[in-house]
Short mmCIF file of C-alpha atoms in Angstrom, two decimals:
data_model
loop_
_atom_site.label_atom_id
_atom_site.label_comp_id
_atom_site.label_asym_id
_atom_site.label_seq_id
_atom_site.Cartn_x
_atom_site.Cartn_y
_atom_site.Cartn_z
CA UNK Q 87 69.78 141.95 102.12
CA UNK Q 88 72.50 140.15 100.10
CA UNK Q 89 73.30 136.51 99.36
CA UNK Q 90 76.79 135.21 100.07
CA UNK Q 91 78.04 131.98 98.68
CA UNK Q 92 81.08 130.03 99.96
CA UNK Q 93 81.91 127.39 97.32
CA UNK Q 94 84.50 124.84 98.34
CA UNK Q 95 85.92 121.74 96.70
CA UNK Q 96 83.72 119.54 98.84
CA UNK Q 97 80.89 121.60 100.14
CA UNK Q 98 78.87 124.70 99.15
CA UNK Q 99 77.26 127.12 101.69
CA UNK Q 100 74.88 129.94 100.89
CA UNK Q 101 73.56 132.51 103.24
CA UNK Q 102 71.13 135.43 103.41
CA UNK Q 103 72.98 138.38 105.00
CA UNK Q 104 71.58 141.45 106.65
CA UNK Q 105 73.67 144.12 108.38
CA UNK Q 106 76.65 141.79 108.71
CA UNK Q 107 74.79 138.85 110.06
CA UNK Q 108 73.70 135.61 108.47
CA UNK Q 109 69.90 135.33 108.94
CA UNK Q 110 69.32 132.21 106.93
CA UNK Q 111 71.88 129.60 105.78
CA UNK Q 112 71.80 126.42 103.64
CA UNK Q 113 74.58 124.06 102.70
CA UNK Q 114 75.12 120.98 100.63
CA UNK Q 115 77.76 118.38 99.65
CA UNK Q 116 78.98 118.74 96.13
CA UNK Q 117 78.36 115.65 94.04
CA UNK Q 118 79.07 114.62 90.48
CA UNK Q 119 81.88 117.04 90.34
CA UNK Q 120 82.92 115.71 86.97
CA UNK Q 121 79.78 117.28 85.55
CA UNK Q 122 79.61 121.05 85.08
CA UNK Q 123 75.91 121.02 84.52
CA UNK Q 124 75.16 118.89 87.66
CA UNK Q 125 77.28 121.10 89.96
CA UNK Q 126 75.88 124.31 88.47
CA UNK Q 127 72.32 122.94 89.02
CA UNK Q 128 73.05 122.10 92.65
CA UNK Q 129 74.57 125.58 93.27
CA UNK Q 130 71.48 127.26 91.68
CA UNK Q 131 69.00 125.18 93.61
CA UNK Q 132 70.71 126.02 96.88
CA UNK Q 133 70.60 129.73 96.07
CA UNK Q 134 67.00 129.81 94.76
CA UNK Q 135 65.07 129.66 98.07
CA UNK Q 136 67.05 132.63 99.39
CA UNK Q 137 65.98 134.79 96.37
CA UNK Q 138 62.38 134.64 97.63
CA UNK Q 139 63.44 137.38 100.13
CA UNK Q 140 64.10 140.94 98.94
CA UNK Q 141 67.72 140.62 97.87
CA UNK Q 142 69.98 143.22 96.12
CA UNK Q 143 72.86 141.09 95.01
CA UNK Q 144 74.79 137.77 95.10
CA UNK Q 145 78.50 137.46 96.02
CA UNK Q 146 80.36 134.24 95.65
CA UNK Q 147 83.83 133.08 96.67
CA UNK Q 148 85.48 130.33 94.62
CA UNK Q 149 88.72 128.44 95.16
CA UNK Q 150 90.34 129.48 91.97
CA UNK Q 151 91.81 132.25 89.82
CA UNK Q 152 88.99 134.69 88.88
CA UNK Q 153 88.48 137.27 86.18
CA UNK Q 154 86.77 139.61 88.55
CA UNK Q 155 85.83 142.10 85.93
CA UNK Q 156 83.90 139.43 83.86
CA UNK Q 157 83.09 137.02 86.64
CA UNK Q 158 84.84 134.01 84.96
CA UNK Q 159 86.39 131.31 87.15
CA UNK Q 160 89.26 129.10 86.00
CA UNK Q 161 90.47 125.69 87.12
CA UNK Q 162 88.49 125.55 90.39
CA UNK Q 163 90.27 123.42 92.98
CA UNK Q 164 88.86 119.99 93.44
CA UNK Q 165 86.05 120.58 91.01
CA UNK Q 166 87.45 118.95 87.79
CA UNK Q 167 84.63 120.03 85.44
CA UNK Q 168 85.04 123.79 86.32
CA UNK Q 169 87.86 124.67 83.83
CA UNK Q 170 86.47 127.94 82.57
CA UNK Q 171 83.06 128.90 83.80
CA UNK Q 172 81.26 132.28 83.17
CA UNK Q 173 79.82 132.04 86.57
CA UNK Q 174 78.61 135.76 86.90
CA UNK Q 175 76.68 135.56 83.50
CA UNK Q 176 75.14 132.24 84.43
CA UNK Q 177 73.83 133.33 87.79
CA UNK Q 178 72.74 136.79 86.61
CA UNK Q 179 70.69 135.14 83.85
CA UNK Q 180 69.23 132.65 86.37
CA UNK Q 181 68.31 135.18 89.07
CA UNK Q 182 68.17 138.67 87.44
CA UNK Q 183 70.37 140.00 90.21
CA UNK Q 184 73.89 141.55 90.11
CA UNK Q 185 76.48 138.88 90.80
CA UNK Q 186 80.04 139.47 92.15
CA UNK Q 187 82.70 136.71 91.97
CA UNK Q 188 86.06 136.57 93.72
CA UNK Q 189 88.60 134.18 95.20
CA UNK Q 190 87.49 132.38 98.34
CA UNK Q 191 90.43 133.57 100.51
CA UNK Q 192 89.92 137.02 99.35
CA UNK Q 193 86.30 136.63 100.61
CA UNK Q 194 87.61 135.37 103.93
CA UNK Q 195 90.00 138.28 104.31
CA UNK Q 196 87.29 140.86 103.30
CA UNK Q 197 84.90 139.29 105.81
CA UNK Q 198 87.51 139.59 108.61
CA UNK Q 199 88.12 143.27 107.59
CA UNK Q 200 84.36 144.11 107.38
CA UNK Q 201 82.82 142.15 110.19
CA UNK Q 202 85.52 140.31 112.14
CA UNK Q 203 88.79 140.72 114.03
CA UNK Q 204 90.41 143.13 111.53
CA UNK Q 205 87.64 145.75 111.60
CA UNK Q 206 89.81 148.31 113.19
CA UNK Q 207 92.74 147.93 110.79
CA UNK Q 208 93.54 149.43 107.33
CA UNK Q 209 96.08 146.86 106.10
CA UNK Q 210 95.43 143.16 106.49
CA UNK Q 211 96.60 139.83 105.31
CA UNK Q 212 94.36 136.86 105.74
CA UNK Q 213 95.97 133.45 105.52
CA UNK Q 214 93.79 130.39 105.07
CA UNK Q 215 95.56 127.18 106.20
CA UNK Q 216 93.93 123.93 105.13
CA UNK Q 217 94.27 121.70 102.06
CA UNK Q 218 96.44 124.53 100.76
CA UNK Q 219 97.90 127.88 101.90
CA UNK Q 220 96.11 130.82 100.46
CA UNK Q 221 96.20 134.51 101.16
CA UNK Q 222 94.05 137.59 100.75
CA UNK Q 223 95.15 141.16 100.96
CA UNK Q 224 93.57 144.42 102.18
CA UNK Q 225 95.53 147.60 101.40
CA UNK Q 226 94.17 150.99 102.61
CA UNK Q 227 90.76 149.34 103.37
CA UNK Q 228 90.52 147.97 99.90
CA UNK Q 229 90.73 144.36 98.77
CA UNK Q 230 93.74 144.02 96.51
CA UNK Q 231 93.58 141.18 93.97
CA UNK Q 232 96.20 142.04 91.36
CA UNK Q 233 95.54 142.12 87.56
CA UNK Q 234 94.58 138.43 87.43
CA UNK Q 235 93.17 137.88 90.93
CA UNK Q 236 96.42 136.12 91.81
CA UNK Q 237 97.89 138.57 94.34
CA UNK Q 238 98.77 137.05 97.66
CA UNK Q 239 99.52 133.48 96.60
CA UNK Q 240 102.24 133.26 99.21
CA UNK Q 241 101.84 129.49 99.51
CA UNK Q 242 103.15 129.05 96.04
CA UNK Q 243 106.38 130.90 96.68
CA UNK Q 244 109.53 128.65 96.52
CA UNK Q 245 110.62 127.43 99.91
CA UNK Q 246 113.29 124.76 100.54
CA UNK Q 247 112.86 122.15 97.88
CA UNK Q 248 109.12 122.82 97.22
CA UNK Q 249 107.10 125.85 98.21
CA UNK Q 250 105.48 127.28 101.38
CA UNK Q 251 102.27 125.36 100.76
CA UNK Q 252 104.06 122.01 100.86
CA UNK Q 253 105.39 122.78 104.38
CA UNK Q 254 102.63 124.91 105.85
CA UNK Q 255 99.37 123.21 104.87
CA UNK Q 256 97.77 119.77 105.03
CA UNK Q 257 100.62 118.51 102.71
CA UNK Q 258 103.05 118.85 105.60
CA UNK Q 259 101.16 116.11 107.60
CA UNK Q 260 100.17 113.92 104.71
CA UNK Q 261 103.09 114.08 102.22
CA UNK Q 262 105.95 114.41 104.67
CA UNK Q 263 104.74 112.58 107.77
CA UNK Q 264 102.08 110.20 106.58
CA UNK Q 265 99.34 111.40 108.89
CA UNK Q 266 96.62 114.08 108.78
CA UNK Q 267 96.39 117.42 110.56
CA UNK Q 268 93.26 116.08 112.42
CA UNK Q 269 95.06 112.98 113.55
CA UNK Q 270 98.07 115.09 114.78
CA UNK Q 271 95.77 117.47 116.61
CA UNK Q 272 93.93 114.66 118.35
CA UNK Q 273 97.18 113.17 119.46
CA UNK Q 274 98.58 116.56 120.65
CA UNK Q 275 95.41 117.12 122.69
CA UNK Q 276 96.30 113.81 124.48
CA UNK Q 277 99.82 115.20 125.20
CA UNK Q 278 101.62 112.95 122.70
CA UNK Q 279 105.14 114.30 122.50
CA UNK Q 280 105.72 113.37 118.82
CA UNK Q 281 102.65 115.05 117.82
CA UNK Q 282 103.46 118.23 119.86
CA UNK Q 283 106.89 118.31 118.12
CA UNK Q 284 105.26 117.89 114.86
CA UNK Q 285 103.13 120.92 115.48
CA UNK Q 286 106.15 122.95 116.56
CA UNK Q 287 107.90 122.02 113.36
CA UNK Q 288 104.81 122.91 111.33
CA UNK Q 289 104.65 126.31 113.13
CA UNK Q 290 108.35 127.06 112.26
CA UNK Q 291 107.49 126.60 108.55
CA UNK Q 292 104.34 128.78 108.86
CA UNK Q 293 106.47 131.44 110.49
CA UNK Q 294 108.77 131.50 107.59
CA UNK Q 295 105.72 131.98 105.31
CA UNK Q 296 104.62 134.92 107.54
CA UNK Q 297 108.02 136.49 107.25
CA UNK Q 298 107.54 136.43 103.44
CA UNK Q 299 104.09 138.18 104.00
CA UNK Q 300 105.80 140.87 106.15
CA UNK Q 301 108.54 141.58 103.62
CA UNK Q 302 105.98 141.75 100.88
CA UNK Q 303 103.01 143.60 102.43
CA UNK Q 304 103.95 144.78 105.99
CA UNK Q 305 100.34 144.56 107.19
CA UNK Q 306 99.13 145.68 110.57
CA UNK Q 307 97.49 142.48 111.23
CA UNK Q 308 97.50 138.90 109.98
CA UNK Q 309 94.39 136.72 110.42
CA UNK Q 310 94.80 132.95 110.36
CA UNK Q 311 91.85 130.91 109.23
CA UNK Q 312 91.06 127.52 107.69
CA UNK Q 313 90.73 124.10 109.31
CA UNK Q 314 94.38 123.88 110.48
CA UNK Q 315 94.31 127.25 112.25
CA UNK Q 316 92.02 125.67 114.83
CA UNK Q 317 95.22 124.00 116.15
CA UNK Q 318 96.73 127.52 116.80
CA UNK Q 319 97.66 126.75 120.37
CA UNK Q 320 99.83 123.70 119.25
CA UNK Q 321 101.88 125.62 116.47
CA UNK Q 322 101.87 129.17 117.90
CA UNK Q 323 105.18 128.83 119.78
CA UNK Q 324 107.10 127.37 116.91
CA UNK Q 325 105.66 130.02 114.53
CA UNK Q 326 106.76 132.91 116.77
CA UNK Q 327 110.13 131.38 117.37
CA UNK Q 328 110.98 131.14 113.62
CA UNK Q 329 109.93 134.74 113.12
CA UNK Q 330 112.54 136.17 115.53
CA UNK Q 331 115.20 136.55 112.93
CA UNK Q 332 113.06 138.96 110.87
CA UNK Q 333 115.11 141.84 109.85
CA UNK Q 334 112.88 144.64 111.24
CA UNK Q 335 112.26 144.03 115.03
CA UNK Q 336 109.90 146.99 115.27
CA UNK Q 337 107.63 145.39 112.65
CA UNK Q 338 107.41 142.20 114.80
CA UNK Q 339 106.63 144.30 117.88
CA UNK Q 340 103.77 146.06 116.23
CA UNK Q 341 102.37 143.13 114.29
CA UNK Q 342 99.15 141.50 115.53
CA UNK Q 343 98.36 137.92 114.61
CA UNK Q 344 94.92 136.66 115.26
CA UNK Q 345 93.14 133.32 114.99
CA UNK Q 346 89.85 133.64 113.14
CA UNK Q 347 86.87 133.23 115.42
CA UNK Q 348 83.77 134.13 113.62
CA UNK Q 349 81.81 131.24 111.97
CA UNK Q 350 80.79 131.92 108.34
CA UNK Q 351 83.32 134.80 107.82
CA UNK Q 352 84.03 133.86 104.23
CA UNK Q 353 80.36 133.78 103.44
CA UNK Q 354 79.98 137.22 105.00
CA UNK Q 355 82.90 138.43 102.88
CA UNK Q 356 81.34 137.08 99.73
CA UNK Q 357 78.11 138.90 100.53
CA UNK Q 358 80.15 142.11 100.95
CA UNK Q 359 81.83 141.83 97.59
CA UNK Q 360 79.56 144.58 96.04
CA UNK Q 361 81.21 147.21 98.21
#
C-alpha cells in the first residue's frame, strides 16, 4: 500500500491506497497558514495514523513549483509560510519512508491516466479549473514536468490583456463580473438567462485555452477537473464553439474531452508518483 496526499491552499487530504483504490481517508482544514511549523505539524499528524499499516511510500501533490529531484516546494499557493520547504526530507525523516513530491495538477493528471478516464490513452493533458487554471501533461505514458516542474502552465500564457487564467478560472467571475462561479452555477440551474450567457462566455475563453494546449501538445484526450469543471454542461457549448477555428480540423475530430468523474483522483495520482 501507499499513502497519497493532496495538499491544497485550504484543505489537506490523505489516503491509504491499495490497487488503485482509497481504502482509508482523512482530511483537515489548514489553519495557522502563516506558521510553517504549525502547518507541517498538522500535515504530519494527518499522515501518521495511516503509517500504522504496512506502507511502501508516500506521494504528495502540492500547488506549487517543485524541485522534483530534491523534493523541495517553492511559494505554495495560498500557504504564505511555505516559501521554500524541503518537504521530502522532512517527511522522510519523520516516517522513514520514501517520499515523492510533485505539483498537484500533475498528480490529478497522473491519477486520470493511471486510474481514471484516460487509462486507455498515451498522451493526455489534464486541466484543473478552479481558483486558477493549471495543467498536467502525459507524453508517451510518462508524466512530463519540464526541467523546473513548470511545464503545462497554460493558464499563465498571455491572452487578451491578461492571461488565460484571468478569463478561464474563478477570476473570470470574481474580477470581471463581480460574482462567484458557485453563484453563477446556481443561477444557471434555475434557468437565469444572464447566468447562462455568462457560462457561454466563460466557455469561449476556455476553448481558446484548449486551442493553445492543442497547438503545444496535440494530446489524444483532455480531462477537465477542478471545482468549476462541475459546471461543464453550462460552458461546454461555448467552449466547442470557440474551438471551431482551430487550424487542423482533423485534430478536433479525433480529440476527446472528458469531465473528470472519479472522486479523489488527485490523491490517487499522488500515491502513484513512485511509478
